[in-house]
Amino acid sequence: MRFDTVIIGGGLAGLLCGIRLSESGQRCAIISRGQSALSFSSGSLDLFSFLPDGQPVTDIDSAIALLEQQHGAHPYALLGAKAVRRYAQQAQTLLANCKLALQGEIETPHQRVTPLGTFRRAWLSPQEVPSKTDAQQRTAVVGISGFLDFQPQLAAGALRKRGIDAHAEEIELPTLNRLRDNSSEFRSVNIARVLDAPENYSELYDALLPLSQQYGMLWLPACFGLTDNHVFTQLNKQLACPLRLLPTLPPSVPGMRMQLLLQQRFIQQGGNWMPGDEVLRADISHNHVTQIWTRKHEDIPLRARHVVLASGSFFSNGLIAGRDRVREAVFDLDVMQSDKRSDWYRDDVFDSQPWQQFGVRTDAQLRGLYQGAIVDNLYIIGSVLGGFDAVAQGCGGGVCAVTALHAAQQIIAQGGEQ
Ligand SMILES: Cc1cc2nc3c(=O)[nH]c(=O)nc-3n(C[C@H](O)[C@H](O)[C@H](O)COP(=O)(O)OP(=O)(O)OC[C@H]3O[C@@H](n4cnc5c(N)ncnc54)[C@H](O)[C@@H]3O)c2cc1C
């Protein structure tokens, strides 16, 4: 089987790269083993919130200039501020073309409200997520009776400590009784499958209407909107006050919607989506990937002019920690890591953890290194890359988007070259 580009991994990075390549007319395949980090994420994307020393980022250009001087392995330092801005802008357009209604802008990060009632800086958030600017009203944080993955008292209490007039409320929805019988079934995604059905809309509306007449705003757990936000839009039109939705403990409805809409866009653009398959190994000859072997295609190798590795970090087994070293799972590429195991982590779990920055080494074009040499047709994108800490620096989604579009640009620029 021959393609222009084969992408290994169909999370945020792999899909954004695949969509861009398919839009440009490439014959592109994505092989993806299982669920990606999106299904467990907030659905908001971070661009760059904190410098490695913990200082908040106030200006992207000067922050990236500082990375270039002091943290040259960071993907943003490899690409430079101008490119980071350009690809972040492109990502915003691409995401909008996928019918993802997102709020936010590169220049104006917002403070999204978390389910714990705290604020966290974000680049892009689903339109329905409340931000600090929404927190001016008398607000009801509304739980659903029996749903344990969202605690309105906890969120409202934390918000009150931040000076917000927030109150915990609860609604009963008898239509959910069947799910309630089994607490392990009573999760946001299963609730969304019920509440997204048109026949259940009026029960949800009737439960919320009296609260909407007492408060300036209602904040609910994100328990509807798996495939689109029609229930959210309709409720906002019909209730007496605005409604916003907070992501819950995983699985995440907004994250799963993002995954689905990106997949749909990739397929609509002519991409070959191969879910449930797994790349087992690949052959490298003269610093060039020649063939890719997958579990389902057994003895039929996939061949492509370009290969993109978007297999994720430890969470998705793109990186695997052994006793003495961390290895990249498909190619055994060169990995940035501390030599001694005792240097992998710090005792204080709230510190920035060194292992978070482990990942594949690349050149400035994001081509991977194998035994010290550049593999000329293999690009590395997203969280399998080394040199950054997605959690402490608040840059996970941004690194995925920016590196995905940079790799796509390198591949497109090579045009018909063999
Ligand atoms: C739990 C969690 C929550 C996060 N929340 C946020 C957030 O809210 N905001 C934010 O900005 N960032 C967040 N991040 C950071 C996150 O890493 C990125 O935002 C992003 O979603 C990662 O995308 P990715 O494509 O690099 O990897 P992943 O999403 O991990 O996708 C990798 C995919 O590759 C597949 N795969 C792996 N190996 C193979 C193989 N050999 N063959 C075929 N397929 C393979 C996996 O099954 C998976 O589907 C979160 C990270 C985690 C782990």
Tab-separated table of C-alpha atoms and ligand atoms in Angstrom:
chain	number	residue	atom	x	y	z
A	1	MET	CA	0.000	0.000	0.000
A	2	ARG	CA	1.468	3.327	-1.053
A	3	PHE	CA	0.764	6.800	0.300
A	4	ASP	CA	2.359	10.213	0.071
A	5	THR	CA	2.409	10.379	3.865
A	6	VAL	CA	1.653	7.878	6.624
A	7	ILE	CA	0.964	9.318	10.079
A	8	ILE	CA	1.389	7.093	13.130
A	9	GLY	CA	-1.120	8.228	15.783
A	10	GLY	CA	-4.483	9.963	15.421
A	11	GLY	CA	-4.633	12.329	18.384
A	12	LEU	CA	-4.619	16.118	18.165
A	13	ALA	CA	-1.190	16.330	16.488
A	14	GLY	CA	-1.671	13.499	13.977
A	15	LEU	CA	-5.112	14.711	12.941
A	16	LEU	CA	-4.125	18.364	12.487
A	17	CYS	CA	-1.156	17.304	10.359
A	18	GLY	CA	-3.310	14.864	8.364
A	19	ILE	CA	-6.020	17.438	7.708
A	20	ARG	CA	-3.497	20.002	6.475
A	21	LEU	CA	-1.826	17.445	4.174
A	22	SER	CA	-5.139	16.125	2.815
A	23	GLU	CA	-6.358	19.681	2.188
A	24	SER	CA	-3.238	20.225	0.085
A	25	GLY	CA	-4.042	17.166	-2.052
A	26	GLN	CA	-1.726	14.617	-0.445
A	27	ARG	CA	-2.707	10.952	-0.283
A	28	CYS	CA	-2.449	10.522	3.438
A	29	ALA	CA	-3.191	7.722	5.942
A	30	ILE	CA	-3.475	7.894	9.727
A	31	ILE	CA	-3.013	4.669	11.687
A	32	SER	CA	-4.264	4.980	15.244
A	33	ARG	CA	-4.292	2.251	17.852
A	34	GLY	CA	-6.719	3.593	20.450
A	35	GLN	CA	-8.220	6.596	22.191
A	36	SER	CA	-6.059	9.694	22.287
A	37	ALA	CA	-5.384	12.138	25.142
A	38	LEU	CA	-8.210	14.323	23.792
A	39	SER	CA	-10.801	11.979	25.305
A	40	PHE	CA	-9.303	12.700	28.720
A	41	SER	CA	-8.526	16.392	28.267
A	42	SER	CA	-10.436	19.537	29.152
A	43	GLY	CA	-11.163	20.291	25.483
A	44	SER	CA	-9.287	23.587	25.962
A	45	LEU	CA	-5.892	24.057	24.328
A	46	ASP	CA	-2.940	25.747	26.013
A	47	LEU	CA	-0.425	27.705	23.928
A	48	PHE	CA	2.241	28.890	26.378
A	49	SER	CA	1.303	29.913	29.910
A	50	PHE	CA	4.500	29.661	31.981
A	51	LEU	CA	8.226	29.912	31.388
A	52	PRO	CA	10.377	26.987	32.566
A	53	ASP	CA	11.182	28.954	35.774
A	54	GLY	CA	7.454	29.274	36.557
A	55	GLN	CA	7.059	32.947	35.557
A	56	PRO	CA	3.779	33.636	33.711
A	57	VAL	CA	4.198	34.356	29.998
A	58	THR	CA	3.039	37.880	29.229
A	59	ASP	CA	4.432	38.238	25.723
A	60	ILE	CA	4.891	35.228	23.417
A	61	ASP	CA	7.758	36.748	21.389
A	62	SER	CA	9.967	37.608	24.342
A	63	ALA	CA	9.117	34.303	26.050
A	64	ILE	CA	10.199	32.308	22.988
A	65	ALA	CA	13.326	34.462	22.615
A	66	LEU	CA	14.183	33.461	26.178
A	67	LEU	CA	13.592	29.791	25.367
A	68	GLU	CA	15.944	30.112	22.386
A	69	GLN	CA	18.708	31.362	24.735
A	70	GLN	CA	18.150	29.017	27.660
A	71	HIS	CA	16.080	26.009	26.516
A	72	GLY	CA	17.130	25.416	22.898
A	73	ALA	CA	15.558	21.930	22.760
A	74	HIS	CA	12.036	23.262	23.370
A	75	PRO	CA	9.974	22.792	20.155
A	76	TYR	CA	9.084	26.531	20.188
A	77	ALA	CA	12.787	27.420	20.419
A	78	LEU	CA	13.562	25.149	17.448
A	79	LEU	CA	10.906	26.867	15.323
A	80	GLY	CA	11.151	30.478	16.561
A	81	ALA	CA	8.437	32.940	17.578
A	82	LYS	CA	7.412	33.976	14.066
A	83	ALA	CA	6.720	30.399	12.989
A	84	VAL	CA	4.941	29.576	16.267
A	85	ARG	CA	2.577	32.502	15.731
A	86	ARG	CA	2.004	31.637	12.071
A	87	TYR	CA	1.150	27.990	12.773
A	88	ALA	CA	-0.996	28.859	15.807
A	89	GLN	CA	-2.983	31.224	13.573
A	90	GLN	CA	-3.293	28.501	10.910
A	91	ALA	CA	-4.483	26.054	13.579
A	92	GLN	CA	-7.251	28.452	14.620
A	93	THR	CA	-8.528	28.578	11.025
A	94	LEU	CA	-8.196	24.835	10.572
A	95	LEU	CA	-10.099	24.102	13.801
A	96	ALA	CA	-12.861	26.526	12.797
A	97	ASN	CA	-13.138	24.709	9.441
A	98	CYS	CA	-13.763	21.517	11.407
A	99	LYS	CA	-16.934	23.149	12.817
A	100	LEU	CA	-15.344	23.486	16.251
A	101	ALA	CA	-16.822	26.579	17.888
A	102	LEU	CA	-13.910	27.808	20.005
A	103	GLN	CA	-13.318	31.024	21.919
A	104	GLY	CA	-9.869	32.577	22.309
A	105	GLU	CA	-7.027	34.121	20.357
A	106	ILE	CA	-3.235	33.970	20.385
A	107	GLU	CA	-2.890	37.548	21.631
A	108	THR	CA	-5.644	37.371	24.221
A	109	PRO	CA	-5.455	34.211	26.329
A	110	HIS	CA	-8.465	33.781	28.580
A	111	GLN	CA	-8.806	32.400	32.103
A	112	ARG	CA	-11.103	29.394	31.816
A	113	VAL	CA	-12.994	28.184	34.877
A	114	THR	CA	-12.007	24.644	35.882
A	115	PRO	CA	-14.398	22.086	37.420
A	116	LEU	CA	-12.615	22.703	40.744
A	117	GLY	CA	-13.664	26.353	40.689
A	118	THR	CA	-10.207	27.693	39.878
A	119	PHE	CA	-8.997	29.675	36.854
A	120	ARG	CA	-6.534	28.340	34.313
A	121	ARG	CA	-5.077	30.241	31.413
A	122	ALA	CA	-6.004	28.840	27.980
A	123	TRP	CA	-5.459	29.677	24.311
A	124	LEU	CA	-8.653	28.146	22.888
A	125	SER	CA	-11.683	26.752	24.713
A	126	PRO	CA	-15.001	25.372	23.547
A	127	GLN	CA	-17.477	28.223	23.248
A	128	GLU	CA	-19.555	26.820	26.137
A	129	VAL	CA	-16.733	26.887	28.750
A	130	PRO	CA	-17.055	29.796	31.232
A	131	SER	CA	-14.174	32.200	31.554
A	132	LYS	CA	-13.248	34.668	34.288
A	133	THR	CA	-15.156	37.418	32.468
A	134	ASP	CA	-18.370	35.347	32.826
A	135	ALA	CA	-17.888	35.240	36.596
A	136	GLN	CA	-19.451	38.664	37.215
A	137	GLN	CA	-23.001	37.383	37.657
A	138	ARG	CA	-24.756	35.664	40.550
A	139	THR	CA	-24.030	32.123	39.404
A	140	ALA	CA	-25.601	28.726	40.095
A	141	VAL	CA	-23.169	25.816	39.776
A	142	VAL	CA	-25.650	23.072	38.996
A	143	GLY	CA	-24.956	19.374	39.635
A	144	ILE	CA	-27.003	16.452	38.369
A	145	SER	CA	-28.389	14.277	41.137
A	146	GLY	CA	-26.289	11.094	41.543
A	147	PHE	CA	-23.499	12.242	39.188
A	148	LEU	CA	-20.286	12.011	41.207
A	149	ASP	CA	-17.756	13.212	38.609
A	150	PHE	CA	-18.708	16.823	39.231
A	151	GLN	CA	-19.112	18.346	42.692
A	152	PRO	CA	-21.016	21.661	42.580
A	153	GLN	CA	-20.400	22.385	46.294
A	154	LEU	CA	-16.652	22.067	45.799
A	155	ALA	CA	-16.627	24.306	42.715
A	156	ALA	CA	-18.981	26.912	44.213
A	157	GLY	CA	-16.965	27.004	47.474
A	158	ALA	CA	-13.702	27.580	45.601
A	159	LEU	CA	-15.310	30.269	43.429
A	160	ARG	CA	-16.662	32.088	46.503
A	161	LYS	CA	-13.110	32.177	47.897
A	162	ARG	CA	-12.181	34.031	44.699
A	163	GLY	CA	-14.914	36.581	45.338
A	164	ILE	CA	-17.506	35.126	42.955
A	165	ASP	CA	-21.133	34.978	44.003
A	166	ALA	CA	-21.510	31.250	43.288
A	167	HIS	CA	-24.081	28.843	44.769
A	168	ALA	CA	-24.401	25.069	44.488
A	169	GLU	CA	-27.686	23.711	43.113
A	170	GLU	CA	-28.826	20.310	41.894
A	171	ILE	CA	-31.348	19.074	39.334
A	172	GLU	CA	-33.204	15.756	39.176
A	173	LEU	CA	-33.475	14.145	35.753
A	174	PRO	CA	-35.615	10.968	35.964
A	175	THR	CA	-34.730	10.144	32.355
A	176	LEU	CA	-31.255	9.222	33.667
A	177	ASN	CA	-32.593	6.678	36.199
A	178	ARG	CA	-31.594	3.719	34.029
A	179	LEU	CA	-27.949	4.885	34.081
A	180	ARG	CA	-28.109	5.780	37.765
A	181	ASP	CA	-28.711	2.111	38.675
A	182	ASN	CA	-25.069	1.412	37.893
A	183	SER	CA	-22.684	4.066	39.218
A	184	SER	CA	-19.891	3.017	36.844
A	185	GLU	CA	-22.276	3.767	33.919
A	186	PHE	CA	-23.217	7.173	35.302
A	187	ARG	CA	-20.464	9.049	33.450
A	188	SER	CA	-20.570	12.239	31.407
A	189	VAL	CA	-20.351	10.488	28.042
A	190	ASN	CA	-23.220	8.080	28.786
A	191	ILE	CA	-25.312	10.942	30.180
A	192	ALA	CA	-24.617	12.923	27.000
A	193	ARG	CA	-25.912	10.057	24.844
A	194	VAL	CA	-29.252	10.413	26.702
A	195	LEU	CA	-29.420	14.220	26.959
A	196	ASP	CA	-28.443	14.803	23.323
A	197	ALA	CA	-31.587	12.895	22.223
A	198	PRO	CA	-34.337	15.342	21.148
A	199	GLU	CA	-37.013	13.495	23.183
A	200	ASN	CA	-35.161	14.299	26.437
A	201	TYR	CA	-34.670	18.014	25.801
A	202	SER	CA	-37.870	19.203	27.500
A	203	GLU	CA	-37.041	17.420	30.779
A	204	LEU	CA	-33.648	19.126	30.914
A	205	TYR	CA	-35.167	22.486	29.989
A	206	ASP	CA	-37.953	22.168	32.605
A	207	ALA	CA	-35.406	21.357	35.330
A	208	LEU	CA	-33.220	24.354	34.465
A	209	LEU	CA	-35.873	26.985	33.784
A	210	PRO	CA	-36.698	27.851	37.454
A	211	LEU	CA	-32.976	28.188	38.265
A	212	SER	CA	-32.446	30.405	35.234
A	213	GLN	CA	-35.111	32.743	36.623
A	214	GLN	CA	-33.283	33.074	39.964
A	215	TYR	CA	-29.659	33.464	38.825
A	216	GLY	CA	-27.627	35.588	36.402
A	217	MET	CA	-25.864	32.531	34.982
A	218	LEU	CA	-25.979	28.704	35.193
A	219	TRP	CA	-22.845	26.527	35.033
A	220	LEU	CA	-23.483	22.819	34.422
A	221	PRO	CA	-21.116	19.873	33.991
A	222	ALA	CA	-20.443	19.227	30.275
A	223	CYS	CA	-22.829	16.277	29.976
A	224	PHE	CA	-24.254	16.932	26.534
A	225	GLY	CA	-22.867	17.911	23.156
A	226	LEU	CA	-21.000	14.749	22.123
A	227	THR	CA	-21.259	15.420	18.389
A	228	ASP	CA	-22.336	19.077	18.209
A	229	ASN	CA	-23.587	21.816	20.527
A	230	HIS	CA	-27.224	22.032	19.429
A	231	VAL	CA	-28.597	21.360	22.961
A	232	PHE	CA	-26.334	24.063	24.398
A	233	THR	CA	-27.404	26.571	21.722
A	234	GLN	CA	-31.103	25.823	22.150
A	235	LEU	CA	-30.961	26.056	25.954
A	236	ASN	CA	-29.154	29.383	25.728
A	237	LYS	CA	-31.893	30.721	23.474
A	238	GLN	CA	-34.752	29.518	25.657
A	239	LEU	CA	-33.588	29.839	29.274
A	240	ALA	CA	-33.983	33.085	31.202
A	241	CYS	CA	-30.200	33.479	31.752
A	242	PRO	CA	-27.028	32.305	29.948
A	243	LEU	CA	-25.756	28.753	30.450
A	244	ARG	CA	-22.118	27.574	30.392
A	245	LEU	CA	-20.599	24.076	30.668
A	246	LEU	CA	-17.638	22.878	32.749
A	247	PRO	CA	-15.625	19.820	31.660
A	248	THR	CA	-15.877	16.977	34.179
A	249	LEU	CA	-13.499	14.241	35.251
A	250	PRO	CA	-12.598	12.100	32.196
A	251	PRO	CA	-13.987	10.934	29.888
A	252	SER	CA	-14.467	14.421	28.536
A	253	VAL	CA	-17.426	15.294	26.320
A	254	PRO	CA	-15.772	18.429	24.792
A	255	GLY	CA	-12.529	16.497	24.187
A	256	MET	CA	-14.351	13.617	22.508
A	257	ARG	CA	-16.285	16.063	20.321
A	258	MET	CA	-13.002	17.633	19.199
A	259	GLN	CA	-11.593	14.181	18.361
A	260	LEU	CA	-14.721	13.272	16.376
A	261	LEU	CA	-14.928	16.516	14.386
A	262	LEU	CA	-11.218	16.369	13.494
A	263	GLN	CA	-11.593	12.752	12.346
A	264	GLN	CA	-14.634	13.679	10.255
A	265	ARG	CA	-12.795	16.551	8.591
A	266	PHE	CA	-9.796	14.327	7.786
A	267	ILE	CA	-12.059	11.717	6.165
A	268	GLN	CA	-14.078	14.383	4.262
A	269	GLN	CA	-10.821	15.709	2.827
A	270	GLY	CA	-10.070	12.247	1.431
A	271	GLY	CA	-7.795	11.004	4.239
A	272	ASN	CA	-7.503	7.273	4.997
A	273	TRP	CA	-8.438	6.790	8.651
A	274	MET	CA	-7.240	3.412	9.991
A	275	PRO	CA	-8.504	3.107	13.581
A	276	GLY	CA	-7.723	0.130	15.774
A	277	ASP	CA	-4.578	-0.751	13.839
A	278	GLU	CA	-1.106	-0.437	15.310
A	279	VAL	CA	2.311	0.186	13.819
A	280	LEU	CA	4.509	-2.588	15.181
A	281	ARG	CA	7.810	-1.631	13.573
A	282	ALA	CA	9.368	0.119	10.617
A	283	ASP	CA	12.454	-0.432	8.490
A	284	ILE	CA	15.088	2.304	8.254
A	285	SER	CA	17.709	2.023	5.533
A	286	HIS	CA	20.344	4.686	4.792
A	287	ASN	CA	18.583	7.105	7.185
A	288	HIS	CA	15.287	6.724	5.331
A	289	VAL	CA	12.089	4.968	6.461
A	290	THR	CA	11.332	2.422	3.763
A	291	GLN	CA	8.433	0.330	5.091
A	292	ILE	CA	5.953	0.304	7.940
A	293	TRP	CA	4.499	-2.897	9.380
A	294	THR	CA	1.156	-2.924	11.147
A	295	ARG	CA	-0.731	-5.515	13.170
A	296	LYS	CA	-3.735	-5.699	10.836
A	297	HIS	CA	-1.836	-5.559	7.553
A	298	GLU	CA	0.505	-8.337	8.745
A	299	ASP	CA	2.874	-9.140	5.848
A	300	ILE	CA	1.756	-6.248	3.597
A	301	PRO	CA	3.986	-3.259	4.386
A	302	LEU	CA	2.851	0.345	4.041
A	303	ARG	CA	5.167	2.543	1.982
A	304	ALA	CA	5.193	6.323	1.942
A	305	ARG	CA	7.467	9.130	0.807
A	306	HIS	CA	7.024	10.788	4.203
A	307	VAL	CA	6.272	9.367	7.626
A	308	VAL	CA	5.039	11.365	10.604
A	309	LEU	CA	5.325	10.042	14.143
A	310	ALA	CA	2.490	11.390	16.338
A	311	SER	CA	2.250	8.513	18.787
A	312	GLY	CA	1.942	10.605	21.952
A	313	SER	CA	3.890	10.482	25.186
A	314	PHE	CA	3.882	7.894	28.000
A	315	PHE	CA	0.090	8.204	28.285
A	316	SER	CA	-0.386	6.676	24.808
A	317	ASN	CA	2.702	4.440	24.910
A	318	GLY	CA	4.518	6.520	22.314
A	319	LEU	CA	7.293	6.559	24.939
A	320	ILE	CA	7.962	3.595	27.189
A	321	ALA	CA	9.909	3.676	30.445
A	322	GLY	CA	12.098	0.646	31.125
A	323	ARG	CA	14.247	0.035	34.165
A	324	ASP	CA	17.203	2.135	33.004
A	325	ARG	CA	16.071	4.092	29.980
A	326	VAL	CA	13.093	5.556	28.204
A	327	ARG	CA	12.623	4.396	24.630
A	328	GLU	CA	10.507	5.547	21.716
A	329	ALA	CA	8.240	2.607	20.929
A	330	VAL	CA	8.155	2.247	17.112
A	331	PHE	CA	11.601	3.212	15.737
A	332	ASP	CA	13.706	3.325	18.927
A	333	LEU	CA	14.635	6.913	18.019
A	334	ASP	CA	17.066	8.975	20.109
A	335	VAL	CA	15.302	10.225	23.244
A	336	MET	CA	16.222	13.223	25.442
A	337	GLN	CA	16.370	11.872	28.989
A	338	SER	CA	18.366	12.074	32.205
A	339	ASP	CA	21.013	9.369	32.476
A	340	LYS	CA	20.306	8.340	36.046
A	341	ARG	CA	16.855	7.031	36.948
A	342	SER	CA	16.958	8.983	40.207
A	343	ASP	CA	17.081	12.184	38.089
A	344	TRP	CA	13.866	11.320	36.216
A	345	TYR	CA	11.612	12.752	38.908
A	346	ARG	CA	11.558	15.155	41.857
A	347	ASP	CA	10.239	14.155	45.257
A	348	ASP	CA	7.720	17.008	45.397
A	349	VAL	CA	4.943	15.835	43.055
A	350	PHE	CA	3.872	19.442	42.435
A	351	ASP	CA	7.315	20.347	41.016
A	352	SER	CA	7.915	20.351	37.267
A	353	GLN	CA	8.949	16.717	36.737
A	354	PRO	CA	12.028	16.075	34.546
A	355	TRP	CA	10.384	13.004	32.897
A	356	GLN	CA	7.703	15.291	31.451
A	357	GLN	CA	10.373	16.756	29.160
A	358	PHE	CA	11.642	13.395	27.912
A	359	GLY	CA	10.920	12.765	24.260
A	360	VAL	CA	12.331	12.336	20.784
A	361	ARG	CA	15.251	14.448	19.574
A	362	THR	CA	14.867	16.219	16.223
A	363	ASP	CA	16.478	18.820	13.999
A	364	ALA	CA	14.833	22.219	13.384
A	365	GLN	CA	12.671	20.704	10.639
A	366	LEU	CA	11.407	18.222	13.257
A	367	ARG	CA	13.028	15.226	11.546
A	368	GLY	CA	13.793	12.481	14.046
A	369	LEU	CA	17.270	11.321	15.022
A	370	TYR	CA	18.181	7.620	14.956
A	371	GLN	CA	21.553	6.687	16.446
A	372	GLY	CA	22.680	10.292	16.057
A	373	ALA	CA	21.725	10.655	12.374
A	374	ILE	CA	18.728	12.478	10.906
A	375	VAL	CA	16.124	10.203	9.324
A	376	ASP	CA	15.403	12.290	6.237
A	377	ASN	CA	11.702	11.435	5.671
A	378	LEU	CA	10.532	11.015	9.290
A	379	TYR	CA	8.890	13.968	11.095
A	380	ILE	CA	8.111	13.977	14.813
A	381	ILE	CA	5.171	15.967	16.172
A	382	GLY	CA	3.098	16.472	19.311
A	383	SER	CA	3.659	15.061	22.745
A	384	VAL	CA	6.170	12.364	21.702
A	385	LEU	CA	8.636	15.249	21.204
A	386	GLY	CA	11.086	16.111	23.960
A	387	GLY	CA	12.154	19.422	25.478
A	388	PHE	CA	8.922	20.774	26.965
A	389	ASP	CA	6.644	20.223	29.959
A	390	ALA	CA	3.012	20.370	28.813
A	391	VAL	CA	1.669	20.595	32.367
A	392	ALA	CA	4.064	23.024	34.085
A	393	GLN	CA	4.493	25.281	31.029
A	394	GLY	CA	0.836	25.056	29.888
A	395	CYS	CA	1.781	24.416	26.259
A	396	GLY	CA	0.520	20.882	25.413
A	397	GLY	CA	-2.136	21.726	22.831
A	398	GLY	CA	-0.020	24.500	21.337
A	399	VAL	CA	3.047	22.307	20.817
A	400	CYS	CA	0.816	19.702	19.127
A	401	ALA	CA	-0.797	22.238	16.764
A	402	VAL	CA	2.362	24.173	15.929
A	403	THR	CA	4.594	21.131	15.329
A	404	ALA	CA	1.868	19.324	13.335
A	405	LEU	CA	1.497	22.251	10.950
A	406	HIS	CA	5.246	22.821	10.716
A	407	ALA	CA	5.838	19.189	9.705
A	408	ALA	CA	2.972	19.390	7.190
A	409	GLN	CA	4.525	22.550	5.739
A	410	GLN	CA	7.935	20.830	5.321
A	411	ILE	CA	6.270	17.920	3.527
A	412	ILE	CA	4.130	20.141	1.278
A	413	ALA	CA	7.165	22.294	0.416
A	414	GLN	CA	8.888	19.213	-0.993
A	415	GLY	CA	6.073	18.922	-3.538
A	416	GLY	CA	6.550	16.080	-6.011
A	417	GLU	CA	10.173	15.358	-5.041
A	418	GLN	CA	10.917	11.649	-4.555
B	1	LIG	C1	-4.737	13.045	30.251
B	1	LIG	C2	-4.202	14.249	29.533
B	1	LIG	C3	-4.931	15.441	29.512
B	1	LIG	C4	-4.453	16.561	28.824
B	1	LIG	N1	-5.198	17.708	28.825
B	1	LIG	C5	-4.775	18.762	28.101
B	1	LIG	C6	-5.578	19.956	28.011
B	1	LIG	O1	-6.664	20.010	28.587
B	1	LIG	N2	-5.105	21.006	27.262
B	1	LIG	C7	-3.903	20.936	26.604
B	1	LIG	O2	-3.529	21.898	25.918
B	1	LIG	N3	-3.131	19.820	26.676
B	1	LIG	C8	-3.528	18.759	27.398
B	1	LIG	N4	-2.750	17.630	27.468
B	1	LIG	C9	-1.465	17.602	26.772
B	1	LIG	C10	-1.654	16.691	25.545
B	1	LIG	O3	-0.517	15.927	25.485
B	1	LIG	C11	-1.956	17.362	24.221
B	1	LIG	O4	-2.851	18.403	24.340
B	1	LIG	C12	-2.484	16.442	23.105
B	1	LIG	O5	-3.841	16.099	23.177
B	1	LIG	C13	-1.590	15.248	22.852
B	1	LIG	O6	-1.810	14.869	21.509
B	1	LIG	P1	-0.857	13.914	20.686
B	1	LIG	O7	-1.490	13.809	19.341
B	1	LIG	O8	0.559	14.326	20.763
B	1	LIG	O9	-0.877	12.492	21.436
B	1	LIG	P2	-2.081	11.540	21.934
B	1	LIG	O10	-3.315	12.309	22.143
B	1	LIG	O11	-1.501	10.799	23.053
B	1	LIG	O12	-2.327	10.601	20.670
B	1	LIG	C14	-1.440	9.612	20.267
B	1	LIG	C15	-2.223	8.552	19.502
B	1	LIG	O13	-1.300	7.656	18.897
B	1	LIG	C16	-1.750	6.334	19.047
B	1	LIG	N5	-0.591	5.436	18.957
B	1	LIG	C17	0.468	5.356	19.806
B	1	LIG	N6	1.337	4.417	19.353
B	1	LIG	C18	0.822	3.919	18.202
B	1	LIG	C19	1.247	2.916	17.284
B	1	LIG	N7	2.380	2.234	17.459
B	1	LIG	N8	0.462	2.642	16.202
B	1	LIG	C20	-0.690	3.324	16.009
B	1	LIG	N9	-1.153	4.264	16.862
B	1	LIG	C21	-0.405	4.566	17.938
B	1	LIG	C22	-2.429	6.329	20.405
B	1	LIG	O14	-3.327	5.250	20.527
B	1	LIG	C23	-3.131	7.693	20.396
B	1	LIG	O15	-4.401	7.603	19.808
B	1	LIG	C24	-3.197	16.491	28.153
B	1	LIG	C25	-2.454	15.300	28.197
B	1	LIG	C26	-2.947	14.210	28.867
B	1	LIG	C27	-2.119	12.941	28.870
